[in-house]
CSV table of C-alpha atoms in Angstrom, one decimal:
chain,number,residue,atom,x,y,z
A,1,UNK,CA,-24.7,-325.6,-65.6
A,2,UNK,CA,-23.1,-328.1,-67.5
A,3,UNK,CA,-24.2,-330.0,-70.7
A,4,UNK,CA,-23.3,-333.5,-68.6
A,5,UNK,CA,-25.6,-332.3,-65.9
A,6,UNK,CA,-28.2,-332.0,-67.2
A,7,UNK,CA,-28.1,-336.1,-67.3
A,8,UNK,CA,-27.7,-336.7,-63.1
A,9,UNK,CA,-30.7,-337.5,-61.0
A,10,UNK,CA,-32.4,-334.5,-59.1
A,11,UNK,CA,-31.9,-334.1,-55.6
A,12,UNK,CA,-35.4,-336.4,-54.8
A,13,UNK,CA,-37.4,-334.0,-52.3
A,14,UNK,CA,-38.6,-336.4,-48.3
A,15,UNK,CA,-42.1,-336.6,-47.2
A,16,UNK,CA,-41.4,-333.8,-44.4
A,17,UNK,CA,-40.4,-331.4,-47.2
A,18,UNK,CA,-43.3,-331.6,-49.5
A,19,UNK,CA,-45.6,-331.9,-46.4
A,20,UNK,CA,-44.2,-328.2,-45.9
A,21,UNK,CA,-44.3,-326.8,-49.6
A,22,UNK,CA,-47.5,-328.1,-50.2
A,23,UNK,CA,-49.1,-326.8,-46.9
A,24,UNK,CA,-48.1,-323.2,-48.4
A,25,UNK,CA,-49.2,-323.7,-51.2
A,26,UNK,CA,-52.1,-325.2,-50.7
A,27,UNK,CA,-52.3,-321.6,-47.4
A,28,UNK,CA,-51.6,-319.7,-50.7
A,29,UNK,CA,-53.6,-320.9,-53.4
A,30,UNK,CA,-54.8,-324.7,-54.0
A,31,UNK,CA,-54.0,-323.3,-57.3
A,32,UNK,CA,-50.5,-323.9,-57.2
A,33,UNK,CA,-50.7,-327.8,-56.7
A,34,UNK,CA,-51.5,-327.9,-60.5
A,35,UNK,CA,-48.8,-326.5,-62.1
A,36,UNK,CA,-46.4,-328.7,-63.7
A,37,UNK,CA,-42.6,-328.4,-60.9
A,38,UNK,CA,-44.7,-326.9,-58.3
A,39,UNK,CA,-42.6,-328.9,-55.9
A,40,UNK,CA,-39.5,-328.5,-57.0
A,41,UNK,CA,-39.7,-324.7,-57.8
A,42,UNK,CA,-40.4,-324.7,-54.5
A,43,UNK,CA,-38.4,-326.6,-52.3
A,44,UNK,CA,-35.2,-324.3,-51.7
A,45,UNK,CA,-37.6,-321.6,-51.3
A,46,UNK,CA,-38.8,-323.8,-48.3
A,47,UNK,CA,-36.2,-324.9,-46.5
A,48,UNK,CA,-34.6,-321.7,-46.7
A,49,UNK,CA,-37.3,-320.7,-44.6
A,50,UNK,CA,-37.3,-323.5,-42.5
A,51,UNK,CA,-33.4,-323.3,-41.7
A,52,UNK,CA,-34.2,-319.1,-41.3
A,53,UNK,CA,-37.4,-321.0,-38.6
A,54,UNK,CA,-34.8,-322.7,-37.2
A,55,UNK,CA,-31.6,-320.8,-36.3
A,56,UNK,CA,-35.1,-317.7,-34.4
A,57,UNK,CA,-36.2,-321.3,-32.1
A,58,UNK,CA,-32.1,-321.9,-32.0
A,59,UNK,CA,-30.8,-318.1,-30.8
A,60,UNK,CA,-34.4,-317.1,-28.3
A,61,UNK,CA,-32.4,-316.8,-25.0
A,62,UNK,CA,-32.8,-319.7,-22.2
A,63,UNK,CA,-33.9,-322.0,-21.0
A,64,UNK,CA,-34.5,-319.4,-18.1
A,65,UNK,CA,-36.4,-321.1,-14.7
A,66,UNK,CA,-39.3,-319.1,-13.9
A,67,UNK,CA,-40.7,-319.5,-10.3
A,68,UNK,CA,-40.3,-317.2,-7.1
A,69,UNK,CA,-37.1,-318.2,-6.2
A,70,UNK,CA,-35.8,-316.9,-9.2
A,71,UNK,CA,-37.8,-313.7,-8.3
A,72,UNK,CA,-34.9,-313.4,-5.2
A,73,UNK,CA,-32.2,-315.0,-6.5
A,74,UNK,CA,-31.9,-314.2,-11.0
A,75,UNK,CA,-31.5,-310.6,-11.9
A,76,UNK,CA,-33.1,-311.0,-15.4
A,77,UNK,CA,-37.3,-312.8,-13.4
A,78,UNK,CA,-36.7,-310.5,-11.5
A,79,UNK,CA,-36.6,-307.6,-13.5
A,80,UNK,CA,-39.0,-308.7,-15.7
A,81,UNK,CA,-41.7,-309.7,-12.6
A,82,UNK,CA,-42.8,-306.2,-10.7
A,83,UNK,CA,-43.6,-309.1,-7.8
A,84,UNK,CA,-42.7,-312.4,-7.1
A,85,UNK,CA,-47.1,-312.6,-7.2
A,86,UNK,CA,-46.7,-311.5,-10.6
A,87,UNK,CA,-45.4,-315.0,-12.1
A,88,UNK,CA,-48.2,-316.7,-9.5
A,89,UNK,CA,-50.7,-314.4,-11.3
A,90,UNK,CA,-49.6,-315.6,-14.2
A,91,UNK,CA,-49.0,-319.0,-14.0
A,92,UNK,CA,-53.5,-319.1,-12.3
A,93,UNK,CA,-54.4,-316.7,-15.8
A,94,UNK,CA,-52.5,-318.4,-18.4
A,95,UNK,CA,-54.8,-320.1,-21.6
A,96,UNK,CA,-50.8,-322.5,-22.3
A,97,UNK,CA,-51.5,-323.6,-18.5
A,98,UNK,CA,-55.3,-324.0,-18.8
A,99,UNK,CA,-55.0,-326.1,-22.0
A,100,UNK,CA,-52.0,-328.0,-21.3
A,101,UNK,CA,-50.9,-328.3,-17.5
A,102,UNK,CA,-52.4,-332.0,-17.4
A,103,UNK,CA,-51.2,-333.0,-19.9
A,104,UNK,CA,-47.5,-331.9,-19.3
A,105,UNK,CA,-47.6,-333.7,-15.7
A,106,UNK,CA,-48.6,-336.6,-17.1
A,107,UNK,CA,-44.7,-336.7,-18.7
A,108,UNK,CA,-42.2,-335.2,-16.5
A,109,UNK,CA,-41.8,-332.7,-13.2
A,110,UNK,CA,-41.0,-329.4,-15.3
A,111,UNK,CA,-41.7,-328.9,-19.0
A,112,UNK,CA,-40.3,-325.4,-21.1
A,113,UNK,CA,-42.8,-322.6,-22.6
A,114,UNK,CA,-42.6,-319.6,-24.6
A,115,UNK,CA,-42.6,-316.5,-22.7
A,116,UNK,CA,-43.3,-313.8,-23.9
A,117,UNK,CA,-43.9,-310.1,-22.6
A,118,UNK,CA,-44.5,-305.8,-24.0
A,119,UNK,CA,-41.7,-304.2,-23.1
A,120,UNK,CA,-42.2,-300.3,-21.6
A,121,UNK,CA,-39.5,-297.6,-20.6
A,122,UNK,CA,-40.5,-295.5,-18.8
A,123,UNK,CA,-39.3,-291.7,-17.9
A,124,UNK,CA,-38.2,-290.1,-15.3
A,125,UNK,CA,-35.6,-287.9,-12.8
A,126,UNK,CA,-34.1,-289.6,-9.6
A,127,UNK,CA,-31.3,-289.7,-7.2
A,128,UNK,CA,-28.3,-291.0,-7.6
A,129,UNK,CA,-24.6,-291.5,-6.4
A,130,UNK,CA,-21.3,-291.5,-8.2
A,131,UNK,CA,-18.9,-292.1,-5.6
A,132,UNK,CA,-19.5,-290.6,-2.2
A,133,UNK,CA,-21.6,-287.8,-3.8
A,134,UNK,CA,-25.8,-288.4,-4.4
A,135,UNK,CA,-27.4,-285.6,-7.1
A,136,UNK,CA,-31.0,-285.4,-7.1
A,137,UNK,CA,-33.4,-285.2,-10.9
A,138,UNK,CA,-30.9,-287.2,-12.7
A,139,UNK,CA,-32.5,-288.5,-16.2
A,140,UNK,CA,-34.0,-291.8,-15.7
A,141,UNK,CA,-35.3,-295.1,-17.9
A,142,UNK,CA,-37.0,-297.2,-15.5
A,143,UNK,CA,-37.9,-300.4,-17.2
A,144,UNK,CA,-40.4,-303.4,-16.8
A,145,UNK,CA,-43.2,-305.6,-18.9
A,146,UNK,CA,-46.2,-306.4,-19.3
A,147,UNK,CA,-48.5,-309.1,-20.4
A,148,UNK,CA,-47.1,-311.6,-19.3
A,149,UNK,CA,-48.3,-314.8,-22.5
A,150,UNK,CA,-46.9,-318.2,-21.9
A,151,UNK,CA,-47.1,-320.5,-25.1
A,152,UNK,CA,-45.8,-324.1,-27.0
A,153,UNK,CA,-44.9,-325.7,-24.2
A,154,UNK,CA,-42.9,-329.3,-24.7
A,155,UNK,CA,-41.9,-331.6,-22.2
A,156,UNK,CA,-38.0,-330.4,-22.1
A,157,UNK,CA,-35.7,-327.4,-24.3
A,158,UNK,CA,-35.1,-329.4,-28.0
A,159,UNK,CA,-38.6,-330.2,-27.4
A,160,UNK,CA,-39.6,-326.8,-27.6
A,161,UNK,CA,-37.4,-324.6,-29.8
A,162,UNK,CA,-38.3,-327.5,-32.1
A,163,UNK,CA,-42.3,-326.8,-31.6
A,164,UNK,CA,-41.6,-322.8,-31.8
A,165,UNK,CA,-39.8,-323.7,-35.3
A,166,UNK,CA,-43.1,-325.2,-36.8
A,167,UNK,CA,-44.6,-321.8,-35.5
A,168,UNK,CA,-42.5,-319.9,-36.4
A,169,UNK,CA,-42.7,-321.8,-40.1
A,170,UNK,CA,-47.0,-321.5,-39.8
A,171,UNK,CA,-46.9,-317.5,-39.2
A,172,UNK,CA,-44.6,-317.3,-41.8
A,173,UNK,CA,-46.7,-318.8,-44.3
A,174,UNK,CA,-49.8,-317.0,-41.7
A,175,UNK,CA,-47.8,-313.0,-42.8
A,176,UNK,CA,-47.4,-314.2,-46.9
A,177,UNK,CA,-51.5,-315.7,-47.3
A,178,UNK,CA,-52.4,-311.8,-44.7
A,179,UNK,CA,-50.1,-310.2,-48.6
A,180,UNK,CA,-52.4,-312.4,-50.2
A,181,UNK,CA,-55.4,-311.0,-48.4
A,182,UNK,CA,-54.8,-308.2,-48.8
A,183,UNK,CA,-54.3,-308.3,-52.9
A,184,UNK,CA,-57.6,-309.9,-52.7
A,185,UNK,CA,-59.3,-306.9,-51.1
A,186,UNK,CA,-57.5,-304.6,-53.3
A,187,UNK,CA,-59.3,-305.9,-56.3
A,188,UNK,CA,-62.8,-306.6,-54.4
A,189,UNK,CA,-62.4,-302.1,-54.5
A,190,UNK,CA,-61.7,-302.0,-57.7
A,191,UNK,CA,-64.3,-304.1,-59.4
A,192,UNK,CA,-66.5,-301.9,-57.3
A,193,UNK,CA,-64.7,-298.5,-58.0
A,194,UNK,CA,-64.8,-299.3,-62.1
A,195,UNK,CA,-68.0,-300.6,-61.7
A,196,UNK,CA,-69.0,-296.6,-60.1
A,197,UNK,CA,-67.3,-295.2,-63.2
A,198,UNK,CA,-68.5,-297.0,-66.1
A,199,UNK,CA,-72.1,-296.7,-64.3
A,200,UNK,CA,-71.0,-292.6,-64.7
A,201,UNK,CA,-70.4,-292.7,-68.0
A,202,UNK,CA,-73.2,-294.6,-69.3
A,203,UNK,CA,-75.3,-291.7,-67.1
A,204,UNK,CA,-73.4,-289.0,-69.7
A,205,UNK,CA,-71.3,-287.8,-67.4
A,206,UNK,CA,-68.0,-289.0,-70.0
A,207,UNK,CA,-65.6,-286.1,-68.8
A,208,UNK,CA,-62.0,-286.4,-69.2
A,209,UNK,CA,-61.2,-286.1,-65.5
A,210,UNK,CA,-63.9,-289.9,-65.1
A,211,UNK,CA,-62.3,-291.3,-68.2
A,212,UNK,CA,-59.2,-290.6,-67.0
A,213,UNK,CA,-60.1,-291.8,-63.9
A,214,UNK,CA,-61.9,-295.2,-66.0
A,215,UNK,CA,-58.0,-295.8,-67.3
A,216,UNK,CA,-56.2,-295.5,-64.5
A,217,UNK,CA,-58.4,-298.3,-62.6
A,218,UNK,CA,-58.7,-300.3,-65.2
A,219,UNK,CA,-55.2,-300.5,-65.2
A,220,UNK,CA,-54.5,-301.2,-61.7
A,221,UNK,CA,-57.0,-303.9,-61.6
A,222,UNK,CA,-55.7,-305.9,-64.1
A,223,UNK,CA,-52.1,-305.6,-62.6
A,224,UNK,CA,-54.0,-307.0,-59.1
A,225,UNK,CA,-56.1,-309.4,-61.6
A,226,UNK,CA,-53.1,-310.6,-62.6
A,227,UNK,CA,-51.2,-310.4,-58.9
A,228,UNK,CA,-53.0,-313.2,-58.3
A,229,UNK,CA,-52.7,-315.9,-60.8
A,230,UNK,CA,-51.2,-318.9,-59.7
A,231,UNK,CA,-48.4,-318.4,-61.5
A,232,UNK,CA,-48.0,-315.4,-60.2
A,233,UNK,CA,-48.6,-316.4,-57.2
A,234,UNK,CA,-45.8,-319.4,-57.5
A,235,UNK,CA,-43.3,-316.8,-57.7
A,236,UNK,CA,-45.1,-314.6,-54.8
A,237,UNK,CA,-44.8,-317.3,-52.3
A,238,UNK,CA,-41.0,-318.5,-53.3
A,239,UNK,CA,-39.6,-314.5,-52.5
A,240,UNK,CA,-41.2,-314.0,-49.6
A,241,UNK,CA,-40.1,-317.8,-48.5
A,242,UNK,CA,-36.2,-317.0,-50.1
A,243,UNK,CA,-36.9,-313.6,-47.2
A,244,UNK,CA,-38.0,-315.0,-44.9
A,245,UNK,CA,-37.1,-312.0,-42.3
A,246,UNK,CA,-38.3,-309.0,-43.9
A,247,UNK,CA,-41.3,-310.7,-41.9
A,248,UNK,CA,-39.7,-312.3,-38.8
A,249,UNK,CA,-37.2,-311.8,-37.3
A,250,UNK,CA,-34.9,-312.0,-34.2
A,251,UNK,CA,-33.1,-309.1,-32.5
A,252,UNK,CA,-30.8,-309.6,-30.0
A,253,UNK,CA,-31.2,-306.9,-26.6
A,254,UNK,CA,-29.2,-306.0,-24.1
A,255,UNK,CA,-29.4,-304.1,-21.2
A,256,UNK,CA,-28.1,-303.1,-18.1
A,257,UNK,CA,-30.2,-302.9,-15.3
A,258,UNK,CA,-30.2,-302.5,-11.2
A,259,UNK,CA,-32.5,-304.0,-8.4
A,260,UNK,CA,-34.8,-301.2,-8.8
A,261,UNK,CA,-35.4,-301.7,-12.1
A,262,UNK,CA,-33.5,-298.3,-13.4
A,263,UNK,CA,-31.2,-298.8,-16.7
A,264,UNK,CA,-27.6,-297.8,-15.8
A,265,UNK,CA,-24.9,-297.1,-18.7
A,266,UNK,CA,-22.7,-299.5,-16.6
A,267,UNK,CA,-22.3,-303.1,-15.5
A,268,UNK,CA,-20.5,-302.0,-12.0
A,269,UNK,CA,-24.6,-300.0,-12.1
A,270,UNK,CA,-26.3,-303.0,-12.6
A,271,UNK,CA,-26.4,-306.1,-14.0
A,272,UNK,CA,-26.8,-307.4,-18.0
A,273,UNK,CA,-29.8,-309.0,-19.2
A,274,UNK,CA,-29.7,-310.9,-22.0
A,275,UNK,CA,-33.3,-310.8,-23.7
A,276,UNK,CA,-34.5,-310.4,-27.5
A,277,UNK,CA,-37.6,-308.5,-29.7
A,278,UNK,CA,-39.4,-311.1,-31.9
A,279,UNK,CA,-40.9,-309.1,-35.1
A,280,UNK,CA,-43.8,-311.0,-37.0
A,281,UNK,CA,-46.3,-310.6,-38.6
A,282,UNK,CA,-47.9,-309.2,-35.1
A,283,UNK,CA,-47.5,-305.2,-34.6
A,284,UNK,CA,-47.2,-305.8,-31.2
A,285,UNK,CA,-43.3,-306.7,-31.3
A,286,UNK,CA,-42.6,-309.6,-27.9
A,287,UNK,CA,-39.3,-309.4,-25.7
A,288,UNK,CA,-39.1,-313.6,-26.0
A,289,UNK,CA,-36.7,-315.4,-24.1
A,290,UNK,CA,-37.7,-319.8,-23.1
A,291,UNK,CA,-39.1,-320.3,-20.2
A,292,UNK,CA,-38.7,-324.0,-17.9
A,293,UNK,CA,-42.0,-324.4,-15.7
A,294,UNK,CA,-41.9,-326.2,-12.5
A,295,UNK,CA,-45.1,-328.1,-12.3
A,296,UNK,CA,-45.1,-327.9,-8.5
A,297,UNK,CA,-45.1,-324.2,-8.1
A,298,UNK,CA,-47.7,-323.8,-11.0
A,299,UNK,CA,-49.9,-326.4,-9.3
A,300,UNK,CA,-49.6,-324.4,-5.5
A,301,UNK,CA,-50.4,-321.1,-7.9
A,302,UNK,CA,-52.7,-322.5,-9.5
A,303,UNK,CA,-54.3,-323.3,-5.9
A,304,UNK,CA,-53.4,-320.8,-4.4
A,305,UNK,CA,-55.4,-318.5,-6.8
A,306,UNK,CA,-58.3,-320.3,-7.2
A,307,UNK,CA,-58.2,-320.0,-2.9
A,308,UNK,CA,-57.7,-316.5,-3.3
A,309,UNK,CA,-60.9,-316.6,-5.0
A,310,UNK,CA,-62.8,-317.8,-2.5
A,311,UNK,CA,-62.8,-315.2,0.1
A,312,UNK,CA,-64.7,-312.0,1.2
A,313,UNK,CA,-62.1,-309.2,2.9
A,314,UNK,CA,-64.8,-307.5,4.5
């Protein structure tokens, strides 16, 4: 920075960015907001994290139509669900649908939502055709998905991606909060261990081992207490927001799969499916895409499921 740069006006922080800064500071420790200049120190990091979340929301594949009709015509939808009935079951049992469907139907005939699921590969053996020769007992991997979950619905794609970006930033802040909570829990454990060690020394168990343990506990306790000071927490928050990819990232996945769900090695043997794996604070990774839902399809699924509940098959 040159001498005359000091006389230039500082860039202003708009209301939207200030709200995100305050959200992050309040979540980690409200005392951060008492540090002079905390907003300007956090602003670049928060902007970087917001851009990262926006990029991930933009890069999530889709939107793809998810319906019984798409199950018959779209290789991706056919691979994601075991049957067309499984799509109806997802609609009928979805908490997202129960909470938001009534409101969404008032806005348009369709909506977009995040569809997440777990990817599984099951090894086995099967027949494989090469030219005119059928080979038996060929090692194969079958692809299937479970735990289909809808989330973050919105009237259209643009609104859905913006909502996802906001949700990803919220999740990023929660991941940092969990890290700080772990440090606080460690401090509580160290306080308890230190109290026990001091009690043993007072009881006359002043062995070299106990003395060294107490010294080690005091050193670790001092480090954790220092890490939980507002100034240190501000540094931790800034560093974490400047490196959001360590807590939140999207990995593109491309697989060639035939209509029976077997993973193949070449495009000629099957359809190339493209989706993405989202890594968040959830230790279970999600396969994600943006789904387009027709309200008429969802309504039919709900009615079909409700009707089925009132029949007893004897």
